[in-house]
Structures are given as C-alpha cells and as structure tokens.
Short mmCIF file of C-alpha atoms and ligand atoms in Angstrom, two decimals:
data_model
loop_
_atom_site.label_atom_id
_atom_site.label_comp_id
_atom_site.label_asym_id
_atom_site.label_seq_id
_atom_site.Cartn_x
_atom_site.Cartn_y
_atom_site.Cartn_z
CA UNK A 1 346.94 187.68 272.96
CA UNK A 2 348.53 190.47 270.59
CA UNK A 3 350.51 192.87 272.00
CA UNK A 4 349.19 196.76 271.05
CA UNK A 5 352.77 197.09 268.94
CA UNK A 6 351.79 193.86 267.40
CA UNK A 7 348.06 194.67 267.16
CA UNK A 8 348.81 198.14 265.20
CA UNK A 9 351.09 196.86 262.69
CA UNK A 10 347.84 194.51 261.83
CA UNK A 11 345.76 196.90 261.04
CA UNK A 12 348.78 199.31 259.57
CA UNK A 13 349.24 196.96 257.28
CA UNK A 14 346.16 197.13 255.04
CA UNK A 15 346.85 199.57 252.13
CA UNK A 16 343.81 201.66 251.17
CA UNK A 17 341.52 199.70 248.73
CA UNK A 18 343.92 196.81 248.71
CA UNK A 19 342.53 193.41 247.99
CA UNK A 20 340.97 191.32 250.69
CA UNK A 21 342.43 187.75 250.49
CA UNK A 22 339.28 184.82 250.55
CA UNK A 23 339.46 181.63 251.26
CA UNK A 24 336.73 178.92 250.84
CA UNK A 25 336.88 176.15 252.93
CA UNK A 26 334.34 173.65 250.90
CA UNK A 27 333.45 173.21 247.39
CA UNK A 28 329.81 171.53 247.57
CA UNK A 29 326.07 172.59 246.43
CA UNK A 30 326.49 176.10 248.75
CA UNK A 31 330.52 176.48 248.69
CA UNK A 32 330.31 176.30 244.36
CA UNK A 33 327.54 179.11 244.59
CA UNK A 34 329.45 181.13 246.53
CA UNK A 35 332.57 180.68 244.64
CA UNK A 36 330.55 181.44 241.52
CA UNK A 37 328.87 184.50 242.75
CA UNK A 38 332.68 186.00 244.13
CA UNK A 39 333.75 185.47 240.96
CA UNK A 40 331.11 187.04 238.85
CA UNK A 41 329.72 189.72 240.90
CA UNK A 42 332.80 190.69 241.70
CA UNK A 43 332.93 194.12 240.73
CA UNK A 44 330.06 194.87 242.85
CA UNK A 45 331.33 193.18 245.77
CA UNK A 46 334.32 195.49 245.30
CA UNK A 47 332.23 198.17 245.21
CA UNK A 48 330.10 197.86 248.26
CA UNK A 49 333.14 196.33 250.27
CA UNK A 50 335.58 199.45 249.56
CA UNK A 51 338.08 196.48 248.06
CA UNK A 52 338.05 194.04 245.67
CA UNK A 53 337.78 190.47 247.22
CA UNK A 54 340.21 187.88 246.14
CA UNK A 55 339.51 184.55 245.84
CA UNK A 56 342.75 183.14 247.02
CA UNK A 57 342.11 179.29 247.38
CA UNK A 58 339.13 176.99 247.69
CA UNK A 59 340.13 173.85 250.28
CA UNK A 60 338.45 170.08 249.06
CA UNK A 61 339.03 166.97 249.65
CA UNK A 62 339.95 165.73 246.47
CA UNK A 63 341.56 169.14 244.31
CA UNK A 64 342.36 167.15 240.98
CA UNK A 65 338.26 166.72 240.06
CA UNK A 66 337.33 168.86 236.76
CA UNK A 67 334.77 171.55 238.56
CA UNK A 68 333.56 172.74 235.09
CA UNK A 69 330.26 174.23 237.12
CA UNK A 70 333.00 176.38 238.89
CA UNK A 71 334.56 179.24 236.97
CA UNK A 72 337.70 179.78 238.78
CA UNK A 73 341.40 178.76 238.38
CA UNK A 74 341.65 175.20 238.99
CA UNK A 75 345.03 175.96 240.62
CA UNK A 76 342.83 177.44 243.36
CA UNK A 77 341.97 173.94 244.71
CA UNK A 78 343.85 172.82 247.18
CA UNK A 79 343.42 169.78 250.00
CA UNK A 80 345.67 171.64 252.30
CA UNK A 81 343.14 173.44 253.99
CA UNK A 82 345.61 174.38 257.31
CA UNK A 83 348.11 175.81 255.23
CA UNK A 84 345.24 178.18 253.14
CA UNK A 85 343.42 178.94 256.48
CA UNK A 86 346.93 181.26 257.55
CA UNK A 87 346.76 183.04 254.11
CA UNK A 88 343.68 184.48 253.76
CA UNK A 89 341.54 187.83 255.16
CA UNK A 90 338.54 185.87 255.45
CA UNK A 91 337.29 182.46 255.64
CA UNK A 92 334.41 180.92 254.56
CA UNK A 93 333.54 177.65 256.05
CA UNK A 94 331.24 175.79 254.26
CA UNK A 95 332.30 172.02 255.05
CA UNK A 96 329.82 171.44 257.38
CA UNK A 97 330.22 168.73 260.96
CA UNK A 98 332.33 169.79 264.14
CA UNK A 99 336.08 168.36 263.04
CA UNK A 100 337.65 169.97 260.80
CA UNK A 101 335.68 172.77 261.10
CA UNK A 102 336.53 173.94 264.05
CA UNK A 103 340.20 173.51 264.09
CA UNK A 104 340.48 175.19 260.52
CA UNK A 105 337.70 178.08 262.43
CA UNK A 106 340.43 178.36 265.01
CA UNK A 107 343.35 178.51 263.69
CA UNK A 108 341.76 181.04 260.41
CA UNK A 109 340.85 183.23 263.29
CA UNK A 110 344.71 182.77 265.20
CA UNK A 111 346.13 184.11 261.89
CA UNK A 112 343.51 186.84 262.01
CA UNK A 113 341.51 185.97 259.55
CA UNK A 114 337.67 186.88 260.20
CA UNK A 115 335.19 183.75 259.37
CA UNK A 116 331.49 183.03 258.29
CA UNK A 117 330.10 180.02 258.84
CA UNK A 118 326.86 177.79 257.30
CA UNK A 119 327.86 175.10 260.30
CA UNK A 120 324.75 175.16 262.06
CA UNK A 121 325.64 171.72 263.80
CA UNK A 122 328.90 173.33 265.25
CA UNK A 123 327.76 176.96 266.33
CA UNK A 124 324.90 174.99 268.02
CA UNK A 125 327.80 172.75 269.97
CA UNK A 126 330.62 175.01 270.29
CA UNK A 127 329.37 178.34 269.56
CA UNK A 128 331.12 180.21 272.58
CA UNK A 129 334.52 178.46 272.10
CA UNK A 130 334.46 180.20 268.32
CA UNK A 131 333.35 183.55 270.11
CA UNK A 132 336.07 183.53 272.20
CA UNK A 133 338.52 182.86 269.76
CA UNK A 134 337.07 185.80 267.26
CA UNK A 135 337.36 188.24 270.46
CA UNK A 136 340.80 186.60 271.70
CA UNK A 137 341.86 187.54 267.73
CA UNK A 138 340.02 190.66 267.17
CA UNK A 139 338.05 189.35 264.39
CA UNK A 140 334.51 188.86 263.05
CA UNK A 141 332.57 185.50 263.53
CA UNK A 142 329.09 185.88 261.04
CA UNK A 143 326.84 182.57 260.40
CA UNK A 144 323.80 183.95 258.65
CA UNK A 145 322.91 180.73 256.59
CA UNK A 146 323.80 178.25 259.56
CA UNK A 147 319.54 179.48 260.05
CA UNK A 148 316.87 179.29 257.70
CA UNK A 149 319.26 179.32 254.55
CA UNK A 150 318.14 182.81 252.65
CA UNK A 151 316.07 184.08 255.13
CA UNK A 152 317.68 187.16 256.84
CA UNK A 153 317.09 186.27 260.72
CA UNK A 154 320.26 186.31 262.81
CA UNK A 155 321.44 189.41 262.19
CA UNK A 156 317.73 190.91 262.68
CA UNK A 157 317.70 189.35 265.82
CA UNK A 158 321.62 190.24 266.33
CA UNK A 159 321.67 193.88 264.95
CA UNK A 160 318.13 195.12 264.40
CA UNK A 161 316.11 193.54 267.46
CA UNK A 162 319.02 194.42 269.92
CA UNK A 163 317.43 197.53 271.85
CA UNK A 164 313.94 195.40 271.87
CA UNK A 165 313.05 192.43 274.13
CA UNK A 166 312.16 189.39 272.35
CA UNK A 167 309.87 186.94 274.23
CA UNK A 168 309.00 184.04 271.61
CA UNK A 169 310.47 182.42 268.28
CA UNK A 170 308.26 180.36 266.39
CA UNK A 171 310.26 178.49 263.52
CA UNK A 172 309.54 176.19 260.62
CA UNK A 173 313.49 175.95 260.09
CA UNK A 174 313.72 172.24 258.31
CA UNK A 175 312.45 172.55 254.78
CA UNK A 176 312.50 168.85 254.79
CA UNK A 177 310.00 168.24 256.86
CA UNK A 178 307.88 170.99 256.00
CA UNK A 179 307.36 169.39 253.02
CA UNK A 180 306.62 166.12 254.06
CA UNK A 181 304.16 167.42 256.49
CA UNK A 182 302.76 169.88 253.65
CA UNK A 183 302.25 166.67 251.40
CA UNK A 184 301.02 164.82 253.88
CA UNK A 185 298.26 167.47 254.30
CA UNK A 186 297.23 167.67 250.83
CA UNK A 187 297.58 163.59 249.77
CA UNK A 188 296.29 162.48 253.04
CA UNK A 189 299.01 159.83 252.82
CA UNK A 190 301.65 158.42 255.53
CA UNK A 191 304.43 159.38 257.09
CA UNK A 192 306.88 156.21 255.08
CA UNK A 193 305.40 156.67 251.62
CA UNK A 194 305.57 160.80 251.42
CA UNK A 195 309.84 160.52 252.50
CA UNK A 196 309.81 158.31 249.81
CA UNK A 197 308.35 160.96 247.45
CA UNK A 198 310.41 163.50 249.31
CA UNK A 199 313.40 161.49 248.54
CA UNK A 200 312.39 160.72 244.95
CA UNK A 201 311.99 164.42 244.25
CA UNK A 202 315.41 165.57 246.23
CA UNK A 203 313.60 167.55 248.87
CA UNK A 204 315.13 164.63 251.69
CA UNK A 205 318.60 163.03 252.08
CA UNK A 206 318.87 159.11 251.03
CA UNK A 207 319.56 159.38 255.31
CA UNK A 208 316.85 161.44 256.51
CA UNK A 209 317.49 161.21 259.67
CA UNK A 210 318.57 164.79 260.80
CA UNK A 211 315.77 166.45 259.28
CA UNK A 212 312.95 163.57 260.37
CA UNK A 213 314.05 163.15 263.53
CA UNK A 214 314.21 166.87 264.28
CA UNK A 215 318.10 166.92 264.76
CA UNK A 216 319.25 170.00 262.28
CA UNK A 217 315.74 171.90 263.95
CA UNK A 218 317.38 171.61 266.83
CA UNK A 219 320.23 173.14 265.88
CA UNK A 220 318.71 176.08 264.62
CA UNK A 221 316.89 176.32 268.12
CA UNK A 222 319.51 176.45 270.14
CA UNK A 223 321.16 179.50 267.93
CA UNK A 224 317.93 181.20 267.64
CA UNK A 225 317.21 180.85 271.17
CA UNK A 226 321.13 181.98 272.14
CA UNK A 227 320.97 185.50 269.86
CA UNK A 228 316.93 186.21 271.15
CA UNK A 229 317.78 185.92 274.89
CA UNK A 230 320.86 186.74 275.18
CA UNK A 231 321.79 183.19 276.92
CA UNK A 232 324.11 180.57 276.30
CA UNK A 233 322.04 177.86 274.82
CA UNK A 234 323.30 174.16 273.17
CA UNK A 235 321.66 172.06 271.15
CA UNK A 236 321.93 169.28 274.00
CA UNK A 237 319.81 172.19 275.97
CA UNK A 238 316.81 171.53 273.17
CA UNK A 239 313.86 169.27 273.79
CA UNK A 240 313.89 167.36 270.45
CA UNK A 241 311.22 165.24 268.42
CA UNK A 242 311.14 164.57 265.01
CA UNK A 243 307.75 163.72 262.53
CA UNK A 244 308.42 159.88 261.98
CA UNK A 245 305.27 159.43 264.51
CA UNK A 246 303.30 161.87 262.94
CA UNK A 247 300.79 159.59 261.32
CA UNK A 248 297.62 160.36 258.86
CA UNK A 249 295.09 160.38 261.26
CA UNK A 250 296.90 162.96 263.16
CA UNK A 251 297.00 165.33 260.04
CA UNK A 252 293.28 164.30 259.57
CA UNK A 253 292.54 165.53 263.24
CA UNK A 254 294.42 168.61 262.58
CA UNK A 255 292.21 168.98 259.69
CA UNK A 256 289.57 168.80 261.24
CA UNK A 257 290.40 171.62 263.88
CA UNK A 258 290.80 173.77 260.63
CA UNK A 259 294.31 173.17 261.85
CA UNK A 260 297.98 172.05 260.29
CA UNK A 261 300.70 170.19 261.48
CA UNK A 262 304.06 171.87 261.48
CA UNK A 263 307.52 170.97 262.72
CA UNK A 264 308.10 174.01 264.86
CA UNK A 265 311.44 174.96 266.63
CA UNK A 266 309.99 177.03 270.02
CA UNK A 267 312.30 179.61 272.13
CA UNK A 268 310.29 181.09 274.95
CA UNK A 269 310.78 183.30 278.01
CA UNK A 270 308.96 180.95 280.74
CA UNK A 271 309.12 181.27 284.75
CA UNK A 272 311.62 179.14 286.15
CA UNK A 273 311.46 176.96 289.58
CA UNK A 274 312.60 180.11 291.67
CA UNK A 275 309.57 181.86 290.11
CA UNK A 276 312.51 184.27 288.23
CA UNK A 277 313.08 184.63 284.36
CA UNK A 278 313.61 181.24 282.33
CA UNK A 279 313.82 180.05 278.63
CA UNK A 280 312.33 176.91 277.29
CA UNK A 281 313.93 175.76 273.34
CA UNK A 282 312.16 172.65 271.78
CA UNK A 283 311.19 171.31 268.71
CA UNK A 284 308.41 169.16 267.83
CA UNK A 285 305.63 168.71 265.73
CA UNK A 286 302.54 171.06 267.00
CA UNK A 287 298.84 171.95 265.32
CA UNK A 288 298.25 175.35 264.63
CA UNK A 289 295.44 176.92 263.18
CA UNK A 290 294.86 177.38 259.44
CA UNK A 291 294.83 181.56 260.43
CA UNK A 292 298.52 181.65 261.51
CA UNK A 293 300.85 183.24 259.39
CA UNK A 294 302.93 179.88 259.73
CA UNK A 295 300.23 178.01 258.55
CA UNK A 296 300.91 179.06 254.92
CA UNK A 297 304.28 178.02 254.99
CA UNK A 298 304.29 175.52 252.39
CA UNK A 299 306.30 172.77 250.64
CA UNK A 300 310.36 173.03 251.16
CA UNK A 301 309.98 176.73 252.45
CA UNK A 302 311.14 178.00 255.80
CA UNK A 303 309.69 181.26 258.05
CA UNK A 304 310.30 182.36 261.53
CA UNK A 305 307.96 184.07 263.49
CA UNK A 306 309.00 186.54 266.36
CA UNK A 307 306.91 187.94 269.18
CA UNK A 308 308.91 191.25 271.05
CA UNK A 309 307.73 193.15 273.54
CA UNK A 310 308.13 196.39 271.25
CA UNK A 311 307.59 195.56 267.82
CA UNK A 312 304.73 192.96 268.21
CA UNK A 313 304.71 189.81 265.88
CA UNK A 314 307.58 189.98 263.13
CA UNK A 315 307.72 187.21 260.16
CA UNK A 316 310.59 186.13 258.06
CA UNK A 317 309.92 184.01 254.84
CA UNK A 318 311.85 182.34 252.17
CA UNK A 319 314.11 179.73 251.15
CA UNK A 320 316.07 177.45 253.55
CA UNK A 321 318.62 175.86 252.12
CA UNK A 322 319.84 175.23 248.50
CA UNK A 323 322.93 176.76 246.70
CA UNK A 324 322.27 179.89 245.59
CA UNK A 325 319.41 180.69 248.31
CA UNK A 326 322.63 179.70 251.01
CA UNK A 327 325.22 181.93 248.98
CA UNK A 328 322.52 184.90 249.51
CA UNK A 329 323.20 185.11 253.28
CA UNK A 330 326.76 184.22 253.12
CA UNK A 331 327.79 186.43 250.68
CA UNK A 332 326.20 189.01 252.80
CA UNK A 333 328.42 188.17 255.75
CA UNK A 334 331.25 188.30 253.45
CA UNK A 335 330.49 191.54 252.72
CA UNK A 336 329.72 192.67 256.36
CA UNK A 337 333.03 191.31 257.84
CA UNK A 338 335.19 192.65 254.80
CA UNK A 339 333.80 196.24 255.23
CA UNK A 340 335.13 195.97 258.78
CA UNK A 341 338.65 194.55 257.47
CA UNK A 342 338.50 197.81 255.16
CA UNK A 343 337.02 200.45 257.84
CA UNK A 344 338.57 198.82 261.25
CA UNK A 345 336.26 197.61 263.66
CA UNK A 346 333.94 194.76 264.51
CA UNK A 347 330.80 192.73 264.27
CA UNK A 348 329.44 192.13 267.57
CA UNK A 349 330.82 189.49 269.72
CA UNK A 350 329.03 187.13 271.56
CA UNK A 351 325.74 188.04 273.83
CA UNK A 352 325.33 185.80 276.29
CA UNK A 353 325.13 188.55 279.60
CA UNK A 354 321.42 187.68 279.96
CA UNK A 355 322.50 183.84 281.54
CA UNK A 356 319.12 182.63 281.57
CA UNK A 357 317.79 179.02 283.47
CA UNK A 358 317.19 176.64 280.18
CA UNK A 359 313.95 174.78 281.95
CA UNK A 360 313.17 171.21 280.82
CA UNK A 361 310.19 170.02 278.46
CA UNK A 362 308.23 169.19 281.27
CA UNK A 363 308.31 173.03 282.84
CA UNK A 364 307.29 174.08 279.36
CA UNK A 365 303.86 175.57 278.86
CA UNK A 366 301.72 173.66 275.86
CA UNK A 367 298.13 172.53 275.40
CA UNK A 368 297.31 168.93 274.13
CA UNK A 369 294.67 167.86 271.49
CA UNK A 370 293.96 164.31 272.33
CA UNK A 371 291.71 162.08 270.57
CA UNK A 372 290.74 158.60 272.33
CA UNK A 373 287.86 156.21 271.16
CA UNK A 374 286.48 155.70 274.14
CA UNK A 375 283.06 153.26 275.58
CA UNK A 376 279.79 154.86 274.97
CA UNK A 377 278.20 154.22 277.79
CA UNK A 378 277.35 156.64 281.35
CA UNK A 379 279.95 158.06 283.10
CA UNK A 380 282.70 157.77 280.75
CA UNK A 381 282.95 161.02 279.94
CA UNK A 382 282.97 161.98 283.78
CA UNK A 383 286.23 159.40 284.83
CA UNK A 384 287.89 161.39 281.37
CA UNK A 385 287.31 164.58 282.88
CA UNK A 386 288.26 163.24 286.37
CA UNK A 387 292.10 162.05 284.61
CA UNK A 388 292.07 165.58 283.37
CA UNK A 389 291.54 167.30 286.64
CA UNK A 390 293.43 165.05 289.14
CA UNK A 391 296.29 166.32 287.00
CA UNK A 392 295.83 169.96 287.10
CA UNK A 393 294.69 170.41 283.35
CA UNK A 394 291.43 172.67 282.53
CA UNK A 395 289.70 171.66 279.42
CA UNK A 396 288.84 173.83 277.15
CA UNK A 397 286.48 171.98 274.12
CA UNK A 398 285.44 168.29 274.21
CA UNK A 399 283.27 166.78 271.52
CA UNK A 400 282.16 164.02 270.57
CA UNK A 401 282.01 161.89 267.37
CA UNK A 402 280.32 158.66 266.75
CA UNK A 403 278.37 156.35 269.12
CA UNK A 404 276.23 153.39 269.41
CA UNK A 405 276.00 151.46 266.03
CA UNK A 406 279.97 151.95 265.69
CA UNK A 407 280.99 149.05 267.83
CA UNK A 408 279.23 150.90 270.62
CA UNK A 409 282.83 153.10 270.85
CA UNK A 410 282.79 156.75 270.32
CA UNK A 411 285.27 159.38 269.43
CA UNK A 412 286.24 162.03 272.15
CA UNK A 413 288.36 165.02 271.10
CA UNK A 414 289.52 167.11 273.74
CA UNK A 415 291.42 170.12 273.39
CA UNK A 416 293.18 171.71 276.67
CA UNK A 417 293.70 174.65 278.30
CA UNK A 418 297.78 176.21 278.82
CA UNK A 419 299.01 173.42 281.55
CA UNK A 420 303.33 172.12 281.85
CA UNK A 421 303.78 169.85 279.52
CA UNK A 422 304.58 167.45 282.62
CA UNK A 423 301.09 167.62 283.45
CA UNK A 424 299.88 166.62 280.15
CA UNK A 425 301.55 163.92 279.41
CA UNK A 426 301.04 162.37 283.14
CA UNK A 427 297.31 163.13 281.94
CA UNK A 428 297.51 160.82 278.95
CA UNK A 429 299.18 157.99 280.90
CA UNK A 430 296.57 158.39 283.20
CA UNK A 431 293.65 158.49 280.33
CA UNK A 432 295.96 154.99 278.83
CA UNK A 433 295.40 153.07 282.27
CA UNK A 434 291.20 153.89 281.77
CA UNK A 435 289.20 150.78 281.23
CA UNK A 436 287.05 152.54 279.13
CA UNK A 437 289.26 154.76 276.80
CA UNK A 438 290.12 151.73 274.12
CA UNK A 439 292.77 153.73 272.19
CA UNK A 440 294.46 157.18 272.64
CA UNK A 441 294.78 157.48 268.81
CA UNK A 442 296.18 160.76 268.34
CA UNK A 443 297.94 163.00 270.80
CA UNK A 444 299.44 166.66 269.64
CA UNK A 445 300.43 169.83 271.11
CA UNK A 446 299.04 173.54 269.76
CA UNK A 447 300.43 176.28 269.39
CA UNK A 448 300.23 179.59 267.56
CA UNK A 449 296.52 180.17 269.19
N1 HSE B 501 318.31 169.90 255.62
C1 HSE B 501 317.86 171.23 255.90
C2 HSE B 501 316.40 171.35 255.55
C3 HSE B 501 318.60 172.31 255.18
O1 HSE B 501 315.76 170.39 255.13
O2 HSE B 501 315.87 172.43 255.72
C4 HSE B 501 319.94 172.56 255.76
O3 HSE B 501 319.86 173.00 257.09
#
C-alpha cells in the first residue's frame, strides 16, 4: 500500500494536458488495430481524453519482424514486456492466456499503471485477484472486448444497469459457432462437414476446440454472470457443452418447431436448496423459437439479451470478435481510464457484495424437446407418459409422426413443461431403459419461450 505522502505526489505529478504514456502488450489481429487506430485517430483521442495519448512501446515476442500493416516506429517493439509494463500510464493487454498476462497485469498495475484487458480466459479465472490489485494500486481495471467483441455490454451492465436488478442473460457470445449452427440451418448439413467450411472460410480456428466445445462461451458466462449479479462467478462455476453433438436431425427437429438451434451462454437468478436467492451460469446448445429476437442472430454475429426487473428485455447486437470490431471496445476503455488519469478518480472496482449460491446444472430450470421412435402399438404412449411423470415432469405437447407401414415404429415428439434439469435427464434415461422406445434420436433444451 501507498502511503497518502506517497499517494499525492502520484497524482501531483501529472502536468495539465500532459501526455498519457501507452503501452501495448500484444501485436496480433486486435493489438495491430488498436495500435493503428492510436496512431491515426489520435488527435481525437486527445481531444476527448483532455491529453494526447502516447504510444510508448508495443511488447511481442519477436520485435525484429517488418510490421508494414503497423504505422508506428519500429523502435517501439520491444520483447521486454516487464521492463515497458513500469513505464507506461496505461496498459493494454491484448496477449491473450493466464501467464504472462497476469504477471505483466500485476505488476502494470504495482507501477500504477491502469489496464484494459481483451483476456476473457483470465478475467473469467482470476478476475478478483486483478480487482484487488487495481484497488490495492488505485487504478482502473476495464475489459470491454474480453465479451462479445464490439458489442457494448459490460459496461451497460457495469455502469448503466447498476441501480436496476437484472434477473436473466441470454447470450450468443461465440461467433464461431453461431455460424456453424446458422449454416447448418440453412444447408441442412452436419456438424463435421460445416467446421470444415467454417474453417475454409476463416470463421473457425485450424483447433476449434474452444469455440466447439463451448470453452471461450463459458468464459464470457462467468463474466457476464459476475457484473449482472453482483457475485463472484468462475468459469469452473459454468455448466459447459459445446455443438460437436448437435447433429442434422436435431436442427431438422428444431425446424420443425418453427424453432433454431443456438449456442446460448445462460445467467439466471434461480432458488437455491435453502429456498433463498441463487444463480445458475451455463452454456449449451438450446431451441428457441423462430420469434425471439436471438433467433435472427445470424452467421459470425454475436447479441446478448437481458431481462431486468425495471427495464424489461434489453438486446445488444453486433460484431464479436475481429480486429477492428475488438479495437472499438478497447479503444473505448482506453479512453474511459485515461479521462480518469487526466480528471483523478476511478472506474468502479469490483461488485461482488451480492455473494450469491452458484447452483449446479441439475438445480437449473429447462424444458426438454425429445424425439424417440418408438413401437406403434397400445399402450406405448401410456408407459412414455408414465417415465415422464414418475419423474416429476408435466408435458406440455406430444405428437405424433409416422406409424404402421414405417417398420411399424412411429415418431413421438414431446415437448415439456419448466422441470430441474436433473429431472429431465433422469427422464430420458428412464425413456432409454423402455422396451418400446427403439431410439431417443434427438434430445434438446428450449429456451427463450
Ligand atoms: N473465438 C471467438 C468467437 C471470438 O468465435 O466468437 C473471440 O472470443
């Protein structure tokens, strides 16, 4: 800690209008746009900042590679990112993973440097170590694109949402899979051959597995989910599955319910086992009606859709991810935490008063679609039912497709009623063990209706 003799000099020192000193720790697809954009909007930047920024060193693994892309001194690069971290009035971190992001996060912050983040993966881990630290150092810790790239959601939730209460966030936050999912819809292909596509187009990684498998979703949960209740919340806290199961007949069923299937990221208030206040944060794939505002997200983009007690439904929409879509929302942080450096003062800190239960998947409340070929003969659909109610779960539509002439199976579809999500899928086990259900071909949750 600073003393007050100390912690006066600090903020003595600034001269009126004197430069701010930047530092970029990253040089990639988002940390070039950024650099860019400092560079040639930076008269404006001066101008709504109070200060001109400086761009005082950009930290990269290897310095000596021509950057032609980037117009900026190439005597700015520099590998020594621990020595430029202690020289600079802000620091961008744009490197991505937990090490060494976080030590270079520290130890910018211990030389009182405020910091904004795209490190999604590490707020999501560590988040209230790097709180601490910005409060311990009276500084400013802003992470706009570590969310939905472009979209301006944190500090809505952060800043603008802060007197309301909010009780759900609905998120299609992984542009990846939106658009395999989207393709999927419209080719009527498979899960394997649209990544390919995805891949041959640059919309996935040569690795997809953080997007497919719901991993970077995740992520975003757990921060969305931390700044809406006002609760600590990790991404090991987050109920995770990807879309590699989601398979063509499952989009075809969704179809068919004038429905889509989306990769949503969920934060809910729920009741908890002591009948108080909870919060549940997944992600998985879900159908939800055609009518949702969601449901018109399409290819690569990303929305979030917020339910508060006050303002009623709320929907964000754009770009998330991509250079210059990224450099939006961190340039605005930059902005945002300089015009403190120049007028004194702070951000807010961490929120985390609320300390809300995080309840498991199975507490969660969903509703199933479930389609089985079953025997089409008496009394099948009565034992069905029967699985349904021995587990607690009301039905609320079952028809039926098909029948004698087909192999003498039919198709059932059966849509539920709100139950835990523990009852639902001890429901399906049970509806497996059934002599006469053949197959459970397709099994998905709904939301958004
Ligand atoms: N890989 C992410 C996506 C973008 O597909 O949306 C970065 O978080």
């Amino acid at each position: 800690m600073r003393t007050e003799t100390e912690e006066m000099a600090r903020t003595m020192a600034r001269e009126p209008g004197a430069p701010l000193r930047v530092a970029l720790l990253g040089c990639g697809v988002v940390g070039s746009a950024v650099a860019t954009k400092l560079v040639e909007n930076g008269d404006d930047l001066a101008a709504r900042v109070g200060a001109p920024l400086e761009l005082v060193g950009i930290a990269v693994r290897r310095p000596g590679r021509p950057r032609p892309d980037v117009p900026v001194d190439p005597s700015l690069f520099t590998a020594d990112a621990d020595e430029l971290v202690t020289r600079a009035d802000v620091v961008i971190e744009v490197i991505g993973g937990i090490d060494p992001a976080r030590g270079l996060i520290m130890r910018a912050m211990e030389h009182g440097a405020s910091v904004v983040s795209a490190n999604k993966a590490l707020l999501a881990e560590d988040g209230p170590t790097l709180y601490a630290a910005a409060d311990a150092n009276d500084v400013d810790l802003y992470y706009e694109a570590a969310v939905a790239g472009a979209i301006p959601i944190l500090r809505p939730i952060r800043e603008s949402l802060a007197g309301d209460d909010v009780r759900r966030v609905l998120g299609i936050v992984n542009g990846t899979t939106n658009f395999v999912l989207d393709k999927m819809d419209s080719t009527g292909a498979g899960f394997a051959e649209t990544v390919e596509e995805a891949q041959a187009l640059g919309y996935a990684e040569a690795d997809p597995t953080a997007d497919v498998e719901g991993f970077d979703a995740a992520a975003k949960a757990a921060i969305l989910a931390s700044l809406a209740f006002h609760t600590r919340v990790s991404s090991a806290d987050v109920h995770r599955e990807g879309i590699t199961e989601v398979s063509a007949a499952d989009i075809r069923a969704a179809a068919e319910m004038d429905s889509v299937v989306k990769l949503l990221a969920i934060c809910e208030r729920v009741t908890g086992d002591d009948g108080g206040e909870a919060v549940s944060v997944r992600v998985h794939p879900a159908m939800i009606p055609r009518s949702h505002p969601l449901a018109s997200v399409r290819e690569a983009f990303n929305a979030v859709f917020i339910e508060a007690a006050a303002a009623g439904p709320l929907m964000f929409y754009g770009r998330g991810a991509g250079g210059d879509p990224s450099a939006s929302a961190v340039l605005g942080d930059i902005v945002a935490v300089a015009r403190h450096k120049v007028a004194g003062g702070r951000g807010p800190g961490e929120s985390a008063y609320a300390d809300l239960p995080v309840v498991g998947m199975g507490q969660a409340l969903t509703r199933y679609h479930i389609s089985l070929d079953v025997a089409d003969r008496p009394g099948v659909l009565a034992q069905v039912a029967t699985a349904f109610a021995e587990h607690g779960v009301s039905i609320e539509t079952v028809r039926q497709q098909g029948g004698p002439g087909e192999g003498d199976l039919a198709k059932l579809i059966v849509v539920t009623h709100r139950a835990t999500d523990a009852a639902l899928a001890a429901t399906v086990d049970a509806l497996r063990g059934l002599d006469a259900v053949d197959d459970v071909a397709s099994v998905m949750r709904v939301e958004g209706s």
